[in-house]
CSV table of C-alpha atoms in Angstrom, one decimal:
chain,number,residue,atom,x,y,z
A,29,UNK,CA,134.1,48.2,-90.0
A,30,UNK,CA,132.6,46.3,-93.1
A,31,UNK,CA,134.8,46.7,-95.7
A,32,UNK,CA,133.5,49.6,-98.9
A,33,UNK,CA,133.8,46.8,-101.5
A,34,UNK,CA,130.9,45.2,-99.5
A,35,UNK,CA,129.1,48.1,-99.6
A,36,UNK,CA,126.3,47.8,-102.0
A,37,UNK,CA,125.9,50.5,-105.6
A,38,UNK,CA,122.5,52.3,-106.2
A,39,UNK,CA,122.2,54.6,-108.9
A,40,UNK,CA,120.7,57.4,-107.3
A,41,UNK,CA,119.8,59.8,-109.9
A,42,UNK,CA,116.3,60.1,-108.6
A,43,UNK,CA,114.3,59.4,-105.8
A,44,UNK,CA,111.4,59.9,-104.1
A,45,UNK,CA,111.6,61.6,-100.6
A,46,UNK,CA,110.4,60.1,-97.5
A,47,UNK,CA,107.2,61.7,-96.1
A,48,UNK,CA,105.5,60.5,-93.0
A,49,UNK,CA,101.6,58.9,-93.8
A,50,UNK,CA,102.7,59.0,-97.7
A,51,UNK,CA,105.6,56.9,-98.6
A,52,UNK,CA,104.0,53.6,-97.0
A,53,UNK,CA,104.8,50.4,-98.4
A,54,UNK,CA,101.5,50.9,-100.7
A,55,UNK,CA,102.6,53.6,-102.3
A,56,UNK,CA,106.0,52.2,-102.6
A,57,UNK,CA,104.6,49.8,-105.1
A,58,UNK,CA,102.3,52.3,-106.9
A,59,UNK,CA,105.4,54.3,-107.4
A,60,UNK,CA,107.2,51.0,-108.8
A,61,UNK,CA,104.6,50.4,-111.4
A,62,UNK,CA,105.5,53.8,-112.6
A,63,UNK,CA,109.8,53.7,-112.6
A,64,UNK,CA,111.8,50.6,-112.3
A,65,UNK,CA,114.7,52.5,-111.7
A,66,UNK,CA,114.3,55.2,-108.8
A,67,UNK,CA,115.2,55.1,-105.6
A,68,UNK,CA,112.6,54.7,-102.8
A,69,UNK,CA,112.5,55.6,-99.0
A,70,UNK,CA,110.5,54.6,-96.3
A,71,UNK,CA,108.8,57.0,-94.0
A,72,UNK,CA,110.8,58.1,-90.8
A,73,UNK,CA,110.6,55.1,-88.6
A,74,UNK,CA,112.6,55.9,-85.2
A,75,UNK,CA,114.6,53.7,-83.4
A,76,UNK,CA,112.1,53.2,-80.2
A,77,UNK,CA,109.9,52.0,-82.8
A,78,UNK,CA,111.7,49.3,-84.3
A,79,UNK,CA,113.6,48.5,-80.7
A,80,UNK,CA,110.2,48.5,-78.6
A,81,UNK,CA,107.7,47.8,-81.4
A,82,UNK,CA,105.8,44.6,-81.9
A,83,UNK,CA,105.3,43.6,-84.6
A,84,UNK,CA,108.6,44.6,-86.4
A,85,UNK,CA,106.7,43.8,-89.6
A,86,UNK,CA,104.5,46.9,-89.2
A,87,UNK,CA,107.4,49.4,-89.2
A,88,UNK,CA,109.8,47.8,-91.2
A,89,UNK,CA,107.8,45.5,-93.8
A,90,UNK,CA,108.0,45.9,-97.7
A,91,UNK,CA,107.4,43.8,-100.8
A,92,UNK,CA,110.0,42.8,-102.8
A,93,UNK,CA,108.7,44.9,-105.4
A,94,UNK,CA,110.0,48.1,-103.7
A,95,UNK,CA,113.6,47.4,-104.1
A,96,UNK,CA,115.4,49.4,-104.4
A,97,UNK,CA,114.6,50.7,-101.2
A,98,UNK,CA,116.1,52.8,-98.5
A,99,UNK,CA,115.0,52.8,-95.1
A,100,UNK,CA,114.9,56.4,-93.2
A,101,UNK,CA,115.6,56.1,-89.7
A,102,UNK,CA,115.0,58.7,-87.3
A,103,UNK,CA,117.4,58.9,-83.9
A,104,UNK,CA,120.6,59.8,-82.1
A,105,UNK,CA,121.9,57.3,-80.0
A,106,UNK,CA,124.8,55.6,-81.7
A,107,UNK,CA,124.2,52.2,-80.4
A,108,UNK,CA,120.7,52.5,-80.8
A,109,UNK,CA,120.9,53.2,-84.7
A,110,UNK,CA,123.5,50.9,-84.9
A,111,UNK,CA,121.2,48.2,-83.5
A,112,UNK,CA,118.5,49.4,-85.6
A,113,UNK,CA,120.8,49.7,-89.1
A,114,UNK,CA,121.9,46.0,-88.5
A,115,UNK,CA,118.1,44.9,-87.8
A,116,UNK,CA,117.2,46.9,-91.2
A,117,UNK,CA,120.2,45.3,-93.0
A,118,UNK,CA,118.8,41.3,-92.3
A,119,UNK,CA,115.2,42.7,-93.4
A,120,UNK,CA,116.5,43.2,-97.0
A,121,UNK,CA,116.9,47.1,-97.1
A,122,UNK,CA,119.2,48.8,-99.7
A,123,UNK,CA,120.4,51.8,-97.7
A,124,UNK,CA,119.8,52.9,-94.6
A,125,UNK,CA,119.5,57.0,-94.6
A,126,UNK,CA,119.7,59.6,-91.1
A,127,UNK,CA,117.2,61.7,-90.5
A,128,UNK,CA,118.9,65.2,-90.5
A,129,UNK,CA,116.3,67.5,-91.9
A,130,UNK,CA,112.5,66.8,-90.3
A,131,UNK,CA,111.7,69.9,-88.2
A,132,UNK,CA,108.6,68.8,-86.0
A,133,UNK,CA,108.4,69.6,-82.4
A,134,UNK,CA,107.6,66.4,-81.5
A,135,UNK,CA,110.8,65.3,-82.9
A,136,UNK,CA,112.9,67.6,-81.9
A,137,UNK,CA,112.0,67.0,-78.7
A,138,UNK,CA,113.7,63.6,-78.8
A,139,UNK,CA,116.6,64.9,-80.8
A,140,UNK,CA,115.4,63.9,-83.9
A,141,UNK,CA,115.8,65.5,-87.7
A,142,UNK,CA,116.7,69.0,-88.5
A,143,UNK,CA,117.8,69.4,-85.0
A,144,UNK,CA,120.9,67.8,-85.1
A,145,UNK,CA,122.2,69.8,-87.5
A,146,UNK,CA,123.0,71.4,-84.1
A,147,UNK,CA,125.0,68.8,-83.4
A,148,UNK,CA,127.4,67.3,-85.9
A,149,UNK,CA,129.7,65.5,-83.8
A,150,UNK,CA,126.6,63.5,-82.5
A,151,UNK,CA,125.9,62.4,-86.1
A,152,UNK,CA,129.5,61.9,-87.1
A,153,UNK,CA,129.5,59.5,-83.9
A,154,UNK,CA,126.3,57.6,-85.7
A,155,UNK,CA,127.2,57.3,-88.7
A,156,UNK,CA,130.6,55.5,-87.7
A,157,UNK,CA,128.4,53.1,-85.3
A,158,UNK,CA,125.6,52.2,-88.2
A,159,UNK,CA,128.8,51.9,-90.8
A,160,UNK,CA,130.5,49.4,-88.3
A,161,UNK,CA,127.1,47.8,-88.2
A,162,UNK,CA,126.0,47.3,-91.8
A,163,UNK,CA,127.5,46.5,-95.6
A,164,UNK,CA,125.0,48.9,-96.8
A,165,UNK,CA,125.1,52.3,-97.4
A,166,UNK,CA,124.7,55.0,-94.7
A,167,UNK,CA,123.7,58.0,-95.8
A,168,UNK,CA,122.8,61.5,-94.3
A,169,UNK,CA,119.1,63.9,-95.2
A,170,UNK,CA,120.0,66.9,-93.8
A,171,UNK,CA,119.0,71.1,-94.8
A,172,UNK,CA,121.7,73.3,-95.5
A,173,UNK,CA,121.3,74.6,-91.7
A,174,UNK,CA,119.4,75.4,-89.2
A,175,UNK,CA,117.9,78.3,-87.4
A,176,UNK,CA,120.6,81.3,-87.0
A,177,UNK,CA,123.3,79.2,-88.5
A,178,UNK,CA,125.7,80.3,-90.9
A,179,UNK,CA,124.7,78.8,-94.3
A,180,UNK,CA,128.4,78.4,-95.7
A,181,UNK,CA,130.5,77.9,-92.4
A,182,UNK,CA,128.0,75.9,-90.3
A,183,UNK,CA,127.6,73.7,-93.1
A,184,UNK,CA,131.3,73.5,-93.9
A,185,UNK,CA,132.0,71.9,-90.5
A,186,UNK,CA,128.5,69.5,-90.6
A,187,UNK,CA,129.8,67.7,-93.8
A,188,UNK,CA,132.9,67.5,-92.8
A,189,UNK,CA,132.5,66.2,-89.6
A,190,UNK,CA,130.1,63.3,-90.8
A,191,UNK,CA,132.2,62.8,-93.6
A,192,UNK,CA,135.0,62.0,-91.9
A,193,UNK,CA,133.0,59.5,-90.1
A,194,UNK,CA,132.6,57.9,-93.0
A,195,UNK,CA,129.4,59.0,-95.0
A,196,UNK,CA,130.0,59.5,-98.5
A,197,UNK,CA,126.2,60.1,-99.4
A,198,UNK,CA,124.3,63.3,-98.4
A,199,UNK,CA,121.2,64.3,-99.9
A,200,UNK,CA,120.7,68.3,-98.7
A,201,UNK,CA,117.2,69.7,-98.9
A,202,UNK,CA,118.3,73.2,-99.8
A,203,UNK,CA,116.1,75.4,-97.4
A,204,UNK,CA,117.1,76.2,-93.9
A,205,UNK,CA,115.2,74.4,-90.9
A,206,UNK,CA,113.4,77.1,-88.9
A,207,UNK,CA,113.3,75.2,-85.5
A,208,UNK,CA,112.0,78.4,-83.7
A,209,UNK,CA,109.0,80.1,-85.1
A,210,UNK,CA,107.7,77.9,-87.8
A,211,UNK,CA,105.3,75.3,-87.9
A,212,UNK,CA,107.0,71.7,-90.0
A,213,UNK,CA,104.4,72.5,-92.8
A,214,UNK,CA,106.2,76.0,-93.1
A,215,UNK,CA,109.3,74.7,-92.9
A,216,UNK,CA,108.7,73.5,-96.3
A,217,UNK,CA,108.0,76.5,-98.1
A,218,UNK,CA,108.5,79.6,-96.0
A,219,UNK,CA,112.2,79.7,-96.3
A,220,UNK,CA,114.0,80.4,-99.0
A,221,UNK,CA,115.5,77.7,-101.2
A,222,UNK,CA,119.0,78.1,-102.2
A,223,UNK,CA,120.1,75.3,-104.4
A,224,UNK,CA,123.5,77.8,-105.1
A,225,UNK,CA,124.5,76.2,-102.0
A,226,UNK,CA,124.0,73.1,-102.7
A,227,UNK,CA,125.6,73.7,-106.4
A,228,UNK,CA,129.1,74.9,-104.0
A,229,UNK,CA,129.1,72.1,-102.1
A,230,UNK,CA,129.2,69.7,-104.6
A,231,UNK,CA,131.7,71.6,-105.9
A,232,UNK,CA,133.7,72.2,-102.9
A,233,UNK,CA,133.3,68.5,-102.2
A,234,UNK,CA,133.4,66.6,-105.2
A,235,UNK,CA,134.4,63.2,-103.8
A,236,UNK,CA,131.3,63.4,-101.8
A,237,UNK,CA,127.9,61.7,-103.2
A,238,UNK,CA,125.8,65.0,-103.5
A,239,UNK,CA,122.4,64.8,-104.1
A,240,UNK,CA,119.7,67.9,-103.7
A,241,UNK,CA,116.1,68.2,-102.7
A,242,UNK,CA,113.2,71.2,-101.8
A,243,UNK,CA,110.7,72.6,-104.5
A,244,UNK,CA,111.7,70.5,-107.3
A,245,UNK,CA,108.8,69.5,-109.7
A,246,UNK,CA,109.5,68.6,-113.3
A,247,UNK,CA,111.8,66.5,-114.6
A,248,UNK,CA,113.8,69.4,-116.7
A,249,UNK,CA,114.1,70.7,-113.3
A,250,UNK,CA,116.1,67.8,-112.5
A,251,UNK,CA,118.1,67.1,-115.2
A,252,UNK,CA,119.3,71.1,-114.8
A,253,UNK,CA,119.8,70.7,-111.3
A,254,UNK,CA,121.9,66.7,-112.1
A,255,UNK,CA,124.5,69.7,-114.1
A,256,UNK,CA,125.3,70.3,-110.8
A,257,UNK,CA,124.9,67.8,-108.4
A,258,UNK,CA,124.9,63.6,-108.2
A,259,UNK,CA,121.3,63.5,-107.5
A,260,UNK,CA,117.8,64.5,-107.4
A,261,UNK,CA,114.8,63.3,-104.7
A,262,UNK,CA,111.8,64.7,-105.2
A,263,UNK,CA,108.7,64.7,-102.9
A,264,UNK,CA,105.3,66.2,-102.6
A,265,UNK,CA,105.1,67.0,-106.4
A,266,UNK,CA,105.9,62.6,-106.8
A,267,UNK,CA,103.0,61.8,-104.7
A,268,UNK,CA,100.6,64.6,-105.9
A,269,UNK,CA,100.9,64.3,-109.5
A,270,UNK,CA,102.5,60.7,-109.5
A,271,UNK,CA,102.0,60.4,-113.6
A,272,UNK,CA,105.3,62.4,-113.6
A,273,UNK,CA,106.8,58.9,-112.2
A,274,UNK,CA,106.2,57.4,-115.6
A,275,UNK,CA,108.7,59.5,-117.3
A,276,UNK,CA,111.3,59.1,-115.0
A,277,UNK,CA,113.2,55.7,-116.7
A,278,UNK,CA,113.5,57.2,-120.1
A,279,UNK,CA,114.4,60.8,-119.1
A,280,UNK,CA,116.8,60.6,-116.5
A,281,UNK,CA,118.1,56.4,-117.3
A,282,UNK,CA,117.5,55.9,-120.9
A,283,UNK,CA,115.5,53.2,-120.8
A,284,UNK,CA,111.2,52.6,-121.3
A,285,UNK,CA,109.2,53.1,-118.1
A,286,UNK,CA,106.7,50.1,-117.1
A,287,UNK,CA,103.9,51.9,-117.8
A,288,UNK,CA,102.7,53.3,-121.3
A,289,UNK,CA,99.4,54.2,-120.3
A,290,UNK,CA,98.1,55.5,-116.6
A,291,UNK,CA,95.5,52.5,-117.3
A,292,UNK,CA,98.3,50.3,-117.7
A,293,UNK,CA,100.0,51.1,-114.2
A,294,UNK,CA,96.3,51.2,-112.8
A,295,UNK,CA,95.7,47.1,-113.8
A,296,UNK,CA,99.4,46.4,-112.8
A,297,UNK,CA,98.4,47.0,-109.1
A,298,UNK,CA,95.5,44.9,-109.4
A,299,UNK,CA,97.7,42.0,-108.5
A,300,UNK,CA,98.8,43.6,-105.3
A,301,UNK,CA,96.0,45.0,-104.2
A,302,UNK,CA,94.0,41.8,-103.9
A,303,UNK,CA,96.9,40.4,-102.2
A,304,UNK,CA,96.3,43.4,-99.9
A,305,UNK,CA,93.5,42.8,-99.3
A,306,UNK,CA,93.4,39.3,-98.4
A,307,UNK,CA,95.9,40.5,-95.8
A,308,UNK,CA,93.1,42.2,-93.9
A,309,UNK,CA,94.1,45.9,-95.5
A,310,UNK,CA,91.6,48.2,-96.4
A,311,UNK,CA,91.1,49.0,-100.0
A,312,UNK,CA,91.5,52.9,-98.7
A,313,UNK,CA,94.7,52.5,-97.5
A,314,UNK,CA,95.9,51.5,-100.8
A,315,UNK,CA,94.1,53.8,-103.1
A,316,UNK,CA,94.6,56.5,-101.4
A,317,UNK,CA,97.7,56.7,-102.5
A,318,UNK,CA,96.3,56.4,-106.0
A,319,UNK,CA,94.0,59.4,-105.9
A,320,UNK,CA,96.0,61.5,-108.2
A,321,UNK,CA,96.8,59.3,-111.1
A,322,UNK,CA,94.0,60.5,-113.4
A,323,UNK,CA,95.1,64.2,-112.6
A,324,UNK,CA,93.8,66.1,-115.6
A,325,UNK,CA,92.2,63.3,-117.6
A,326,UNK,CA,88.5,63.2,-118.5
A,327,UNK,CA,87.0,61.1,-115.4
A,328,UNK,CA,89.9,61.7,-113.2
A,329,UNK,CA,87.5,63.8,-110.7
A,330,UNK,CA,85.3,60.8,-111.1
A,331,UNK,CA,87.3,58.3,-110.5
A,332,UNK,CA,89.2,60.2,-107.5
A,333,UNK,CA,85.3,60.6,-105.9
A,334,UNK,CA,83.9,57.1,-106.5
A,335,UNK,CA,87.3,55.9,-104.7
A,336,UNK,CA,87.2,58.8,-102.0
A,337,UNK,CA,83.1,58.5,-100.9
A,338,UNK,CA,83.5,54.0,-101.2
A,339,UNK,CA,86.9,52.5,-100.7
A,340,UNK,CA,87.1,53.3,-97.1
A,341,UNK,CA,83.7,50.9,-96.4
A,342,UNK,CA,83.6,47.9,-94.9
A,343,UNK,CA,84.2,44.6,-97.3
A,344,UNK,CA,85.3,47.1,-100.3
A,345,UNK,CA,87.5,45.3,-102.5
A,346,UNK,CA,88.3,45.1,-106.1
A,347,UNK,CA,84.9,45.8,-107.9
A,348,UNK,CA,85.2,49.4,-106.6
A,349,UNK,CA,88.8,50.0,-107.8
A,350,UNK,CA,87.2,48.5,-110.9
A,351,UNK,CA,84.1,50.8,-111.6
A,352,UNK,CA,86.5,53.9,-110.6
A,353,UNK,CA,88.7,52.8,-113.8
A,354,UNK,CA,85.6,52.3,-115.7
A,355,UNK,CA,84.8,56.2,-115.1
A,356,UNK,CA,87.8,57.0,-117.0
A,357,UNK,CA,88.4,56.5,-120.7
A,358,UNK,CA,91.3,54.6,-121.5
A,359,UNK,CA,93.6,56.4,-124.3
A,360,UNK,CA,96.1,55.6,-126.5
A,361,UNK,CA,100.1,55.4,-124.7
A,362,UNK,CA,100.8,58.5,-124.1
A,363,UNK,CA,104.1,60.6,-125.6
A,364,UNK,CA,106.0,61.4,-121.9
A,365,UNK,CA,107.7,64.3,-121.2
């Protein structure tokens, strides 16, 4: 096993949550040009994927922008994640995280996610694999259970089963997983959330890394919630209303965002973009991610049309990211909060 004092620090007081078709590598960078400091995580990429996949540059590329940068994997077999965690490790990646907590059929049909909750001795089994494997750090996304599962007991015997195995890290999204009778998007409001649970693990465990996730949206949400726990990732609220991003550095780290102005982070990706774009990408698959900067401002619905009804057309490039800005007046920096 690769020794803890190889094993690399990240402040993880906040971080955006994986979400599969949102947290691409585009909006990786969008969300840098907002916060220096938080943590970011790919989509779910599954081992098949990056085993059986060509190229490896589609399911595992990212600029160097992104760091730092954890990489969500989504599998079972130990010596297939271990494979995959050592791949992800000479690729540059910060952390490699286990997918514990996605409830999708498809998924579960491979034992995948929220599933193998069911099943702790499985992940305790690759979690010791990917740790022999890698210098990085290994870390667990799981809910606080699954299905008829007891929330205290069940849970109990999850963490410390995978703790033992040597993961110090788990970032608990605290809803059950409703494997039967739910749909995934349901899964993510329907039941209850129950951040007292989370609050007693932490508790219960405090040598464990304990971070919490589900329903969060403001960032005096998450500094209550960091009274509690190590750690805050939040998800559709970061991507919907990404603005919130640019509070993030002074809030929760003390120090001035890179942004002062949504203009501002707007010309900072103009760089990138073009890069983008000489790569063969699509403007759309870039500013789609964007669509929600101007939430609220005079010419966000403008801009968020003009980009929406043009950026997906053949040979668009930077003059229509340009005449979208143009539809919104730029302000003075604005006080964040």
């Amino acid at each position: 096993m690769k020794t803890d004092t190889a094993r690399s620090v990240l402040d993880r007081t906040f971080s955006i949550a994986p979400m599969m078709d949102w947290t691409t590598r585009d909006y990786r960078v969008f969300a840098r040009t907002l916060s220096r400091h938080a943590l970011l995580y790919t989509e779910m990429v599954t081992t098949g994927a990056i085993l059986h996949g060509r190229p490896r540059e589609r399911f595992l590329g990212f600029d160097a922008l992104e760091h730092p940068i954890a990489l969500q994997l989504g599998g079972s077999d130990a010596g297939e994640l271990a494979e995959c965690a050592a791949i992800a490790e000479e690729w540059g990646y910060d952390e490699i995280n286990l997918n514990v907590g996605c409830p999708s059929d498809r998924v579960q049909n491979n034992l995948i996610g929220a599933c193998l909750m069911g099943h702790p001795q499985k992940v305790a089994a690759a979690v010791r694999a990917m740790r022999d494997a890698v210098s990085i750090p290994v870390t667990v996304k799981c809910r606080i259970g699954i299905d008829d599962q007891d929330e205290d007991a069940d849970l109990e015997n999850f963490i410390h089963l995978v703790a033992d195995a040597g993961c110090e890290v788990f970032i608990v999204h605290a809803r059950k997983a409703w494997l039967q009778g739910l749909s995934p998007k349901e899964n993510r409001d329907v039941p209850p959330l129950n951040y007292a649970r989370v609050h007693r693990l932490k508790a219960s465990r405090p040598e464990l890394h304990i971070g919490i996730n589900g329903g969060i949206k403001t960032l005096a949400e998450c500094r209550s919630q960091l009274d509690h726990v190590d750690s805050v990732m939040v998800g559709r609220e970061a991507y919907q209303n990404p603005w919130m991003l640019a509070s993030v550095d002074q809030e929760l780290y003390g120090e001035p965002g890179p942004a002062a102005t949504r203009h501002a982070a707007a010309q900072a990706m103009r760089p990138y973009i073009a890069r983008r774009l000489e790569e063969g990408v699509k403007l759309n698959h870039i500013t789609r991610h964007m669509l929600g900067l101007f939430q609220g401002c005079p010419g966000g619905r403008r801009f968020r049309r003009h980009l929406s009804e043009n950026a997906y057309k053949d040979g668009a490039g930077l003059a229509v990211y340009d005449d979208a800005l143009g539809m919104v007046p730029e302000v003075e920096p604005e006080t964040l909060g």
